Coordinates of C-alpha atoms and ligand atoms in Angstrom, one line a residue:
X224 CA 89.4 111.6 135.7
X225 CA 91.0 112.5 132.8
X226 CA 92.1 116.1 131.8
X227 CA 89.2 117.2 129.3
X228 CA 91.0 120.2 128.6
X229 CA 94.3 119.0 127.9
X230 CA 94.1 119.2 124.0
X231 CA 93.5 122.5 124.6
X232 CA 96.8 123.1 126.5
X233 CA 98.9 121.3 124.4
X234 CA 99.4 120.8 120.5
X235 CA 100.0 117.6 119.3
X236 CA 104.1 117.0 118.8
X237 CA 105.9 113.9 118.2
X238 CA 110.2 113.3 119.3
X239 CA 112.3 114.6 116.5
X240 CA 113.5 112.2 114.0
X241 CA 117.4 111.6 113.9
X242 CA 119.1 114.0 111.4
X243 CA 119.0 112.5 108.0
X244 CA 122.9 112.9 107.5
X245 CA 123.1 110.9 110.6
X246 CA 120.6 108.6 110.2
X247 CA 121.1 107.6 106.9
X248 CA 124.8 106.3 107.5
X249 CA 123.8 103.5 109.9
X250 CA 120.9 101.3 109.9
X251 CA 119.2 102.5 113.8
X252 CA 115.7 103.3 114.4
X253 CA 114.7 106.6 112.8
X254 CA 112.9 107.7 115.7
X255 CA 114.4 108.2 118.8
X256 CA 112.4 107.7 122.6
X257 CA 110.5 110.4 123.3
X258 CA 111.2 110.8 126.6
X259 CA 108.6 110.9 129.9
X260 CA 107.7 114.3 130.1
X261 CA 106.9 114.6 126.5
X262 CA 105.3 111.4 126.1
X263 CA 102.4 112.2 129.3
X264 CA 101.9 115.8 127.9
X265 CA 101.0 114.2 124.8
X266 CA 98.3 111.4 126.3
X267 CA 96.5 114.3 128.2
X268 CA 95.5 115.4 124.8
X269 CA 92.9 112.6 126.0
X270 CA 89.5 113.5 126.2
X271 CA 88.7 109.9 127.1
X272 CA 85.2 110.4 125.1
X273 CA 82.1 108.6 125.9
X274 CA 82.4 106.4 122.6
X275 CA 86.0 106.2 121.5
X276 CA 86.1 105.5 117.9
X277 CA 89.5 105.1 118.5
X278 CA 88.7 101.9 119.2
X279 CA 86.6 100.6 116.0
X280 CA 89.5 102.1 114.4
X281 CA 91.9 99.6 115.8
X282 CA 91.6 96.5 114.7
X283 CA 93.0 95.1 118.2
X284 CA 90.5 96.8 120.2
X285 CA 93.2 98.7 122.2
X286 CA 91.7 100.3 125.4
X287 CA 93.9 103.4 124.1
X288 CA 91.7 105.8 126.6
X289 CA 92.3 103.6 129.2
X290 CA 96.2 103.1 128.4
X291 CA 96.6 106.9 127.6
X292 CA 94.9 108.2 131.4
X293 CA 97.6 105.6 132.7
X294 CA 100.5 107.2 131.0
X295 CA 99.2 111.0 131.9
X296 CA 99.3 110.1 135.3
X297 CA 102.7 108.1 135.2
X298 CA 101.2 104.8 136.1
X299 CA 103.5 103.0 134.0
X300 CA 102.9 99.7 135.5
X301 CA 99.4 99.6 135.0
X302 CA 99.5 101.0 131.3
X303 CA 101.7 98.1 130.9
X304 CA 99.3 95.5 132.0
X305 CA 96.3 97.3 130.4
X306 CA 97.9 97.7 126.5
X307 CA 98.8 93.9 126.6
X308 CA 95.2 93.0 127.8
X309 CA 94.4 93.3 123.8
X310 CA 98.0 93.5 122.3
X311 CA 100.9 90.4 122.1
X312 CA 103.3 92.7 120.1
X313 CA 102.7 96.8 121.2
X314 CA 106.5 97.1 120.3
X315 CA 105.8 96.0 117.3
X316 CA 103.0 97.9 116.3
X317 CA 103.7 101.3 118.5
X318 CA 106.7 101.0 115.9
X319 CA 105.3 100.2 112.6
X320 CA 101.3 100.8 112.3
X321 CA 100.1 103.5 110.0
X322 CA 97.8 104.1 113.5
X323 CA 94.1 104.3 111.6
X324 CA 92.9 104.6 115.4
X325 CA 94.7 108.2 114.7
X326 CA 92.7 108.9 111.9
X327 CA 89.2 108.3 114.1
X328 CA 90.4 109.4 117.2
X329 CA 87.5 112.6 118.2
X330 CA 89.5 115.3 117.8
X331 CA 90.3 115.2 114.6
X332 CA 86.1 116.0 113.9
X333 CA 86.6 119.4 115.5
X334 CA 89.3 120.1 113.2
X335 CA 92.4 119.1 116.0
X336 CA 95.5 117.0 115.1
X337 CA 94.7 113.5 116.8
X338 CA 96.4 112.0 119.8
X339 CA 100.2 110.7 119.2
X340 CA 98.3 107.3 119.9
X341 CA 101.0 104.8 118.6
X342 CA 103.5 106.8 120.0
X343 CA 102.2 106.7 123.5
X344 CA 101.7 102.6 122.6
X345 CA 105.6 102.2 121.8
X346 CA 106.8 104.2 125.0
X347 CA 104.6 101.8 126.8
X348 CA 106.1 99.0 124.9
X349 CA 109.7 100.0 126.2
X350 CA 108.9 100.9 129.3
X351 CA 107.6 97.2 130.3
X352 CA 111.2 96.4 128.8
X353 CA 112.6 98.9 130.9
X354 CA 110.9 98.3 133.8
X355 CA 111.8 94.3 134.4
X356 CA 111.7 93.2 131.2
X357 CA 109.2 91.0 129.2
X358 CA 108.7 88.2 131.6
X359 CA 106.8 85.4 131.0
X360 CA 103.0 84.4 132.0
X361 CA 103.1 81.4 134.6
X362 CA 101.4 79.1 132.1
X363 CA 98.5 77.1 133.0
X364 CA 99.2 73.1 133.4
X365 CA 99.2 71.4 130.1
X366 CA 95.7 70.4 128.1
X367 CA 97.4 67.5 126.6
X368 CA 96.6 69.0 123.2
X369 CA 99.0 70.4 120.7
X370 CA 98.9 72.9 118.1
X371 CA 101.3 73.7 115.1
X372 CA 101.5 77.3 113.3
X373 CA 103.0 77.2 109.9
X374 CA 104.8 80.4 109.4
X375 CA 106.1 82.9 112.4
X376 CA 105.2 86.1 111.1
X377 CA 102.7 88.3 113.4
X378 CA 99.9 86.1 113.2
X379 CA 101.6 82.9 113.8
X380 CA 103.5 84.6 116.7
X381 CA 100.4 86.2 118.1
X382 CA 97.8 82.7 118.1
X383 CA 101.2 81.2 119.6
X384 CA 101.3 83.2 122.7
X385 CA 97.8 82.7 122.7
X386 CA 97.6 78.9 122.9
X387 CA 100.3 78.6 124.9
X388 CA 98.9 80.6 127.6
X389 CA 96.2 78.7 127.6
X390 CA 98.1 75.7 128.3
X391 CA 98.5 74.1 124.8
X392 CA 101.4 72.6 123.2
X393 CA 102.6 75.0 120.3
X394 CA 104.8 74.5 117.7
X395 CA 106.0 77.3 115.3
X396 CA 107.3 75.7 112.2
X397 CA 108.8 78.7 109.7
X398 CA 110.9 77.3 106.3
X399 CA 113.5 80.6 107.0
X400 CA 116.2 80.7 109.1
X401 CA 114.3 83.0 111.5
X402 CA 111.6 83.8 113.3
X403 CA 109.8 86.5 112.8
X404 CA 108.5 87.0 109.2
X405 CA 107.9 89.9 107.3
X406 CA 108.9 91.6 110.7
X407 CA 112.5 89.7 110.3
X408 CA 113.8 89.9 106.6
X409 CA 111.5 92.1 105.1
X410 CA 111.1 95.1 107.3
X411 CA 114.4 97.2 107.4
X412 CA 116.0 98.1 110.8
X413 CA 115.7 101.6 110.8
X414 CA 112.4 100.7 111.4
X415 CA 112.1 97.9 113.4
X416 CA 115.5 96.6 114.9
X417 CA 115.8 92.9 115.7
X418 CA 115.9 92.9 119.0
X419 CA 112.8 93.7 120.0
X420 CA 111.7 90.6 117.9
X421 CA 114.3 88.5 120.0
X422 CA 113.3 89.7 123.1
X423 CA 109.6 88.5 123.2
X424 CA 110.4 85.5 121.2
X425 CA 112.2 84.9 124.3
X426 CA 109.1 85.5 126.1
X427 CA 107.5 82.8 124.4
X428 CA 109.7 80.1 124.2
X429 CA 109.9 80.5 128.6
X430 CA 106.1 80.4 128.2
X431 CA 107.0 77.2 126.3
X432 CA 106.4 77.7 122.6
X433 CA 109.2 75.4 120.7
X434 CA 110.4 77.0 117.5
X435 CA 111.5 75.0 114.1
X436 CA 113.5 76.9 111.5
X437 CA 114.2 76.0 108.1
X438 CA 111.4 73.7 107.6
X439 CA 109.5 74.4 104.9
X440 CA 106.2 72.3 105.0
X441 CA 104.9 70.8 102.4
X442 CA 108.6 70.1 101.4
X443 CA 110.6 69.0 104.2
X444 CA 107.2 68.2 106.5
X445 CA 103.9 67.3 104.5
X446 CA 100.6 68.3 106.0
X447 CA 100.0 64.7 107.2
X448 CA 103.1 64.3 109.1
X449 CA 102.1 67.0 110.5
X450 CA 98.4 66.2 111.3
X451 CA 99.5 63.2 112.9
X452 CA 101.5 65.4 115.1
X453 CA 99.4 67.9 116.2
X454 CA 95.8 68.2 116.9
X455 CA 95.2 71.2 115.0
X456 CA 97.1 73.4 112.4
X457 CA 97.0 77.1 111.8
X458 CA 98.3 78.4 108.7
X459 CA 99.9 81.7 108.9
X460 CA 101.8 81.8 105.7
X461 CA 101.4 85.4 104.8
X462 CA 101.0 87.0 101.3
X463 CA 104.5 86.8 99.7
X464 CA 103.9 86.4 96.2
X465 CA 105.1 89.6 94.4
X466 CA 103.3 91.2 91.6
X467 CA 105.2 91.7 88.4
X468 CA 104.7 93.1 85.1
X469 CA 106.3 90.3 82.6
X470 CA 104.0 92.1 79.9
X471 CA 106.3 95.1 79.8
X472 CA 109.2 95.0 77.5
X473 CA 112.7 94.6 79.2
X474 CA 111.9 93.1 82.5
X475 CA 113.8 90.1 81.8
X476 CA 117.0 92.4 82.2
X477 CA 119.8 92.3 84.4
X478 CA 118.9 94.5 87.3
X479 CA 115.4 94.4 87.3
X480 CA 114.1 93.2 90.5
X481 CA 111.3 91.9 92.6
X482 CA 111.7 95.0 96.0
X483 CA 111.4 92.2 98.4
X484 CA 114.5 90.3 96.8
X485 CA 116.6 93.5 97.4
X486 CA 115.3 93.9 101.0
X487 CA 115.9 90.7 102.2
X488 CA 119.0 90.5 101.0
X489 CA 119.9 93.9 102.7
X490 CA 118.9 92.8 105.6
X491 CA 120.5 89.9 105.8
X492 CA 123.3 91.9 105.9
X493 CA 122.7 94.1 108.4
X494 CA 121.6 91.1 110.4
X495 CA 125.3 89.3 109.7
X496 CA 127.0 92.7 110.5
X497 CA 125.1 92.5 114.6
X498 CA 126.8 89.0 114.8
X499 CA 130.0 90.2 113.5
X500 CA 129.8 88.2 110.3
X501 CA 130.9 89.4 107.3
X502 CA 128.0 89.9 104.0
X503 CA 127.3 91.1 100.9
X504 CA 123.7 91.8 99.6
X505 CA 123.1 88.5 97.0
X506 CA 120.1 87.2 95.6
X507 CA 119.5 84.0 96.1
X508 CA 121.6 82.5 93.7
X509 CA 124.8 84.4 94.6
X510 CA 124.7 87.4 92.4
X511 CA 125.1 90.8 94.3
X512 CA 122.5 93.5 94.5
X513 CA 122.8 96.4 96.5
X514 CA 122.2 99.9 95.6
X515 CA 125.9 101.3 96.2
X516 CA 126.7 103.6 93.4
X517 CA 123.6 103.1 90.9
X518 CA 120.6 104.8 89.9
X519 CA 117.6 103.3 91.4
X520 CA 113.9 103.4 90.0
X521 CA 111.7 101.8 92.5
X522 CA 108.2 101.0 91.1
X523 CA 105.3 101.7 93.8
X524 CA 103.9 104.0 96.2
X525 CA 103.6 101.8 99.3
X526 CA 105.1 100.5 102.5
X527 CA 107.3 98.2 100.7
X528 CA 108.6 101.4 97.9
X529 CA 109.4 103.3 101.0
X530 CA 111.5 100.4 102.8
X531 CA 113.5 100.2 99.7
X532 CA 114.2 103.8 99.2
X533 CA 115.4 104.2 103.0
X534 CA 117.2 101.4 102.1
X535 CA 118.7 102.5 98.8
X536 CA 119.8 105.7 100.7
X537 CA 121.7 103.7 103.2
X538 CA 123.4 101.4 100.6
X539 CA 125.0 104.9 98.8
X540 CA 122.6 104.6 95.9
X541 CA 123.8 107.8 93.4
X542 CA 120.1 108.2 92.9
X543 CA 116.5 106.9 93.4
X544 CA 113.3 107.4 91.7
X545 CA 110.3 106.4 92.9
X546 CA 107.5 106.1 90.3
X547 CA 103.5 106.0 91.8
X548 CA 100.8 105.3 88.8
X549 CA 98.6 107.2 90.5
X550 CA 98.8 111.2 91.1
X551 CA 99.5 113.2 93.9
X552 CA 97.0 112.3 96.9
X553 CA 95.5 115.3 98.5
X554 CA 97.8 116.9 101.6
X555 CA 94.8 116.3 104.0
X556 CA 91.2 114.4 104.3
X557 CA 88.8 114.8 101.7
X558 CA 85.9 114.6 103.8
X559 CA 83.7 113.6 100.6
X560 CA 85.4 111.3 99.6
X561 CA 86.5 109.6 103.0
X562 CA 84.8 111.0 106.1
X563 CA 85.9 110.7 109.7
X564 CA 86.2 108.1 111.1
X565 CA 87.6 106.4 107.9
X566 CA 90.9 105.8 106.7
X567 CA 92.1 109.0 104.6
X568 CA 93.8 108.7 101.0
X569 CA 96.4 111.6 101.6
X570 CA 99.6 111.7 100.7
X571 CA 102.2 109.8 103.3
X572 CA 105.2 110.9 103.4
X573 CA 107.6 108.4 105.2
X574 CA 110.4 109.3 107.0
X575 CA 112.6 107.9 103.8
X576 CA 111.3 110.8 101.5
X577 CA 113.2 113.2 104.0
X578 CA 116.0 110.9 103.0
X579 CA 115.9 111.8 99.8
X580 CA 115.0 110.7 96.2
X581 CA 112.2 112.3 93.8
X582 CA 108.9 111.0 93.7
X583 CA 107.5 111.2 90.5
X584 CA 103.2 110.5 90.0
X585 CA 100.8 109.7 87.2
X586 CA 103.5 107.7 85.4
X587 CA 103.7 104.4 83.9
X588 CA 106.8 102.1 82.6
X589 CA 106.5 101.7 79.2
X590 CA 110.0 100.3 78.8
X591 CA 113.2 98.6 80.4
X592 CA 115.9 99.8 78.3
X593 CA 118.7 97.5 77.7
X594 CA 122.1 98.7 77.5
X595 CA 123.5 96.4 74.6
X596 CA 124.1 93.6 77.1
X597 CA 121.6 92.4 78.8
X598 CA 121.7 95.2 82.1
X599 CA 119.0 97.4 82.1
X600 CA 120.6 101.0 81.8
X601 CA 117.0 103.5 82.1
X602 CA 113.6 103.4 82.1
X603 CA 111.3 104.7 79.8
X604 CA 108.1 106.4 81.3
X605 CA 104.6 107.9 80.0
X606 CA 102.5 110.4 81.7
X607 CA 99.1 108.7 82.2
X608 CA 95.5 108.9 83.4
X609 CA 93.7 106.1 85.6
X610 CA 90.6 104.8 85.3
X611 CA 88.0 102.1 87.0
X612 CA 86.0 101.0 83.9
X613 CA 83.2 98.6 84.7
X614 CA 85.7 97.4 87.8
X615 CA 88.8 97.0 85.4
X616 CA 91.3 99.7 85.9
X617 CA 92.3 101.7 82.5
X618 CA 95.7 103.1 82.2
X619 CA 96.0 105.2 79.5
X620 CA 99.5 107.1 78.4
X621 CA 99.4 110.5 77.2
X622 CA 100.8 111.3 73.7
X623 CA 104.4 112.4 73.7
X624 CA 104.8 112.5 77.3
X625 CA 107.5 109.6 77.0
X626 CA 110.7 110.2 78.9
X627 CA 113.8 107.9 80.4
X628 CA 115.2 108.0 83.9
X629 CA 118.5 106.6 84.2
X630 CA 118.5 102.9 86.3
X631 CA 121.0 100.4 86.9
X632 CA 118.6 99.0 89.6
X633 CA 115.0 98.6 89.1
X634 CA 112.7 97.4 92.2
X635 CA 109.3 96.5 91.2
X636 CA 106.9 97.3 94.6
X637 CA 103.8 96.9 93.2
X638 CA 101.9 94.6 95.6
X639 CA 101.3 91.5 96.5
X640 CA 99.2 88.6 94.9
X641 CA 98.3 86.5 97.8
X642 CA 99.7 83.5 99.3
X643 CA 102.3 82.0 97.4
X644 CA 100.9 78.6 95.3
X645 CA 103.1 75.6 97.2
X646 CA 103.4 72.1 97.8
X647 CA 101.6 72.9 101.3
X648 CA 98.3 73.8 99.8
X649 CA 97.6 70.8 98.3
X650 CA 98.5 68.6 100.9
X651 CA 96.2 70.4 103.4
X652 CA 93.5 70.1 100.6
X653 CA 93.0 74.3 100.9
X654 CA 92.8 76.2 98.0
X655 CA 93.7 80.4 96.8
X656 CA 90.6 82.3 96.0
X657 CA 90.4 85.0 93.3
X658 CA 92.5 87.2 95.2
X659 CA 94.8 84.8 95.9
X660 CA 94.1 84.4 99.8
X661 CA 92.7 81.7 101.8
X662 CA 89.4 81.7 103.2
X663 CA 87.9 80.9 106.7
X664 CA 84.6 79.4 107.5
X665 CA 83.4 81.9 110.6
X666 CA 85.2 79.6 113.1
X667 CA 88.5 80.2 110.8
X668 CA 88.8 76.6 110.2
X669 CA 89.4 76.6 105.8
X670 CA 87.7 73.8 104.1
X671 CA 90.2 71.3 106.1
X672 CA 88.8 70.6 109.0
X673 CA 91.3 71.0 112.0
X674 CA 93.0 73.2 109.4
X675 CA 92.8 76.8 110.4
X676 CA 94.3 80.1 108.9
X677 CA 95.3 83.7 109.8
X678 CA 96.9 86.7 109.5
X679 CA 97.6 88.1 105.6
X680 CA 97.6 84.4 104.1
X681 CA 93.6 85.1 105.1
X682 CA 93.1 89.1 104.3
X683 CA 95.6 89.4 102.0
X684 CA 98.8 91.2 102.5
X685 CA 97.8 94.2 104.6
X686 CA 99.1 95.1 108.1
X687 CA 100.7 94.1 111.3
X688 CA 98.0 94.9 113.8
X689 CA 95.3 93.4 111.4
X690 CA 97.7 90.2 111.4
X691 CA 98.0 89.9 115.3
X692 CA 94.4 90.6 115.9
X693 CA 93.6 87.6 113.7
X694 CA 96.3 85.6 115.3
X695 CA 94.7 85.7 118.1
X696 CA 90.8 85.6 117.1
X697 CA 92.1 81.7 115.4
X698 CA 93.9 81.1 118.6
X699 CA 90.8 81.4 120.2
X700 CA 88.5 79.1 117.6
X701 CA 91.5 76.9 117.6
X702 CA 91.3 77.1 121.9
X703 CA 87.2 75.8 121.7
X704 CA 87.9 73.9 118.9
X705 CA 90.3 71.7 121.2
X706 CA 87.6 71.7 124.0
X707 CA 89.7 74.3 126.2
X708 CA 87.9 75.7 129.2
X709 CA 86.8 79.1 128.7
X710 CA 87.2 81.7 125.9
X711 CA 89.9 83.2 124.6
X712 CA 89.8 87.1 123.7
X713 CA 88.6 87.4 119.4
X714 CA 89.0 91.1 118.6
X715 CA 87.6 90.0 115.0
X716 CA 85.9 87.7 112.6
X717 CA 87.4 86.6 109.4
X718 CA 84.3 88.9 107.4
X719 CA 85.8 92.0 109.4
X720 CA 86.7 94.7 107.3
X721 CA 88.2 98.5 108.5
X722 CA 85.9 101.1 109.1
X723 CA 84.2 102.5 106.1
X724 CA 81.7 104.8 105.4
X725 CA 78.3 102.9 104.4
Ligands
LIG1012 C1 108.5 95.5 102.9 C2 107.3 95.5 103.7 C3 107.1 96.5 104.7 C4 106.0 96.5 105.5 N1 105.8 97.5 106.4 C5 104.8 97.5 107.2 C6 104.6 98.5 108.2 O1 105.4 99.4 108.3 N2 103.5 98.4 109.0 C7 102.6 97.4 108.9 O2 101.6 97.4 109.7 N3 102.7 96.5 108.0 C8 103.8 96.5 107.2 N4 103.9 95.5 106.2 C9 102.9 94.4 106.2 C10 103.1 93.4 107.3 O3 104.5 93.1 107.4 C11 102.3 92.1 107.1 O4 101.0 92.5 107.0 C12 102.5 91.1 108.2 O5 103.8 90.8 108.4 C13 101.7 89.8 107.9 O6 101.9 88.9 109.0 P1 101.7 87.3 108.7 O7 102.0 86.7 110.0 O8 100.3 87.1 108.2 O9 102.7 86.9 107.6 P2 104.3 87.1 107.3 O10 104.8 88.2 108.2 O11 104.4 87.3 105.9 O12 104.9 85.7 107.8 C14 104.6 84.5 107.0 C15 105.7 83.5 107.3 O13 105.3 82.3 106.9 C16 106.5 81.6 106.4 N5 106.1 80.5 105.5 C17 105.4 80.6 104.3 N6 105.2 79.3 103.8 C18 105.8 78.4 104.7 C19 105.9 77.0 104.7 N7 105.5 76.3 103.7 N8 106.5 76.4 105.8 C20 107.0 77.2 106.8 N9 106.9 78.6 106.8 C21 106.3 79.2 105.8 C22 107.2 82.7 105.7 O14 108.6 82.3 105.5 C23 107.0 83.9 106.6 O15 108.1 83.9 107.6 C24 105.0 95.5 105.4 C25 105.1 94.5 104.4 C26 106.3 94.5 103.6 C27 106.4 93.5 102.5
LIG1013 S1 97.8 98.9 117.0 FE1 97.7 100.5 115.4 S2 95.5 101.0 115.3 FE2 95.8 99.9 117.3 S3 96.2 101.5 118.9 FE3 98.2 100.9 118.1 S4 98.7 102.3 116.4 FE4 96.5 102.5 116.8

């Protein structure tokens, strides 16, 4: 029986973040374990309530009632086994999900700070490490049937495990030189490091998944090769395709760049520097690009905007900027405009804004400015308004509002378009809808039959829990689809949505 006055006892408090002057000369975790005692405290805030909207606000279904009472009372073991009865990855997302079960977890109605949900997830996470390690599931004998996942991001990891738990043949075929995805080269360490990936990747090859990097399908592998191969395919290809803004004047200068080019390329070097190996952040084709030094603008007010100011920070930038088009969100919920359960717009502050760096709001880029050869040397910005005319947004600048920041490094975070357009769409006969993602009939097969797809390359880019959980809602489609015996656990459809207010 859980404690039903615990949240009375005790105020919700998370560890302490590492001290920025620390933290921001290596590339560790911010956030350091927060240790036993601290960590059951905070799951009695429990009230293990009669209908735990906790759990329409995850998209996994996480028994986190369940999991917390486990944790309050020490039993470690049993948490262990009850978060991964609806989880493949808790490390991944106790680390890295913006938590809406938080945000409809039942206290906050009465006016209480919610649970420390996803922190309670991650120090389950590391405790199953901790206590024995991630070993794998005795896997069923084989169906004779195989599978391949293209792309090994979240969702391809997740319907992975999935199938090969249930005794299929998987194959995860990724064109990068690692697996992982977005989780790999695009998420900085100081959130996520890399072993944690590595470590249940190990899981799943013992449970018998085979791995193939650098093979980009479509190109090196068409779609029929790979038909012939496998009885069924599950795209997983994520949303990767940047948006840009080649309407305002200047961004063909030097030093203007796409955020995701500068992150991977810092991470690459961090990943070199853990197997000794000697980098330097380059693009692609060889040029350098690294913060060291500069002044940075980064354009966005998002996920990816934060990774690259934490970043920019760590690199030695000499400043950073970080432009929103939108103004300041409100410090807490604006229960009119987005009730409880729903997901708040408030302002987020990330643990890279304690890093430093000046967000600036309600501005636009009017101009790169070149500095006589080709380099962009500032940025020129207008105070503006934003409007939703007729569905279109308005942006419009206010009259001698105009100003320049100083930039020798420009990152432009300003979302994502969908799935990128490649030789692999075609071939499988799929195509990009208006937003630029692919759909899924309701059994998540696309308009290939055979042909299924998941995770952001579905939804669009949006999160890591909403990934897994579609990973493995196609892993079980794909499961029937193949004949298995049984069901597999679906924690959604592809028409889900999160929570809104009706
Ligand atoms: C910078 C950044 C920070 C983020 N931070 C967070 C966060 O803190 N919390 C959170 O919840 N979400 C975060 N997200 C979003 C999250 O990372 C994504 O929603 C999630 O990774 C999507 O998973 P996925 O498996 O669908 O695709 P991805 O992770 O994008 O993986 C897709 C994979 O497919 C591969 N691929 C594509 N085409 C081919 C091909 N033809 N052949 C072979 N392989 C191919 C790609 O190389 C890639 O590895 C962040 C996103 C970005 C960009
Ligand atoms: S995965 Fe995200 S939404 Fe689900 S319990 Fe964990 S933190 Fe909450």
């Amino acid at each position: 029986m859980p404690d039903p006055n615990g949240f009375l006892r005790y105020d919700r408090r998370l560890p302490a973040r590492r001290p920025v002057a620390v933290r921001i000369s290596d590339w560790r975790e911010v956030y350091p374990p927060a240790g036993e005692e601290l960590i059951r405290e905070q799951a009695t805030r429990c009230m293990d309530c009669g209908i735990p909207f906790c759990h329409d606000g995850c998209p996994l279904g996480n028994r986190i009632p369940d999991w917390n009472d486990l944790v309050r009372t020490g039993t470690w073991d049993a948490a262990v086994e009850s978060l991964h009865a609806t989880n493949n990855f808790p490390e991944f997302t106790g680390r890295l999900c913006p938590a809406p079960c938080e945000a409809a977890c039942v206290l906050g109605l009465g006016g209480q700070q919610p649970v420390t949900i996803k922190q309670v997830e991650v120090e389950i996470a590391d405790a199953a490490v901790a206590r024995g390690g991630l070993n794998p599931r005795p896997v069923p004998a084989s169906t004779g049937r195989s599978v391949a996942v293209v792309g090994s991001g979240p969702a391809g990891l997740a319907a992975a495990q999935q199938l090969a738990r249930a005794g299929h043949a998987v194959t995860v075929y990724e064109r990068d030189d690692a697996i992982g995805g977005l989780l790999r080269y695009g998420i900085p360490d100081f959130k996520l490091e890399k072993q944690h990936i590595d470590r249940r990747l190990a899981q799943l090859a013992a449970e018998g998944v085979q791995f193939r990097t650098g093979v980009d399908v479509g190109v090196d592998v068409t779609a029929e090769e790979l038909r012939s191969r496998h009885d069924a395919v599950l795209l997983a290809c994520g949303a990767l395709q940047g948006r840009d803004t080649p309407e305002t004047p200047g961004r063909q200068l030097r030093g203007v760049h796409q955020a995701m080019t500068h992150l991977v390329a810092a991470n690459r070097v961090v990943a070199a520097a853990g197997d000794g190996r000697p980098a330097q952040a380059v693009l692609p084709d060889g040029t350098p690009i690294d913060a060291a030094g500069k002044h940075v603008v980064i354009i966005g007010g998002g996920d990816t905007a934060a990774d690259c100011l934490g970043v920019a920070h760590r690199q030695g930038a000499a400043g950073v900027h970080q432009l929103d088009l939108y103004p300041e969100p409100p410090h807490g919920r604006d229960a009119e405009r987005d009730p409880w359960p729903t997901w708040p717009w408030v302002l987020r502050n990330y643990p890279a804004h304690e890093e430093g760096g000046e967000r600036v709001f309600a501005v636009a880029v009017q101009e790169f400015v070149d500095d006589g050869t080709g380099q962009v040397k500032g940025v020129r910005i207008a105070e503006v308004t934003v409007e939703r005319r007729d569905g279109r947004r308005i942006v419009t600048a206010l009259p001698g509002s105009e100003r320049e920041l100083p930039a020798d490094l420009v990152l432009l975070a300003i979302g994502f378009e969908g799935t990128e357009e490649q030789p692999l769409l075609a071939q499988f006969g799929v195509v990009r809808n208006a937003r630029g993602a692919v759909d899924a009939r309701p059994d998540w097969q696309t308009d290939a039959d055979g042909v299924f797809v998941a995770g952001d390359m579905h939804r669009g880019a949006s999160l890591i829990v909403w990934a897994i959980a579609e990973g493995r809602a196609a892993a079980a489609a794909i499961h029937s689809y193949l004949g298995g015996v049984g069901s597999l656990p679906a924690p959604v459809d592809p028409a889900r949505q999160p929570l809104a207010a009706r």
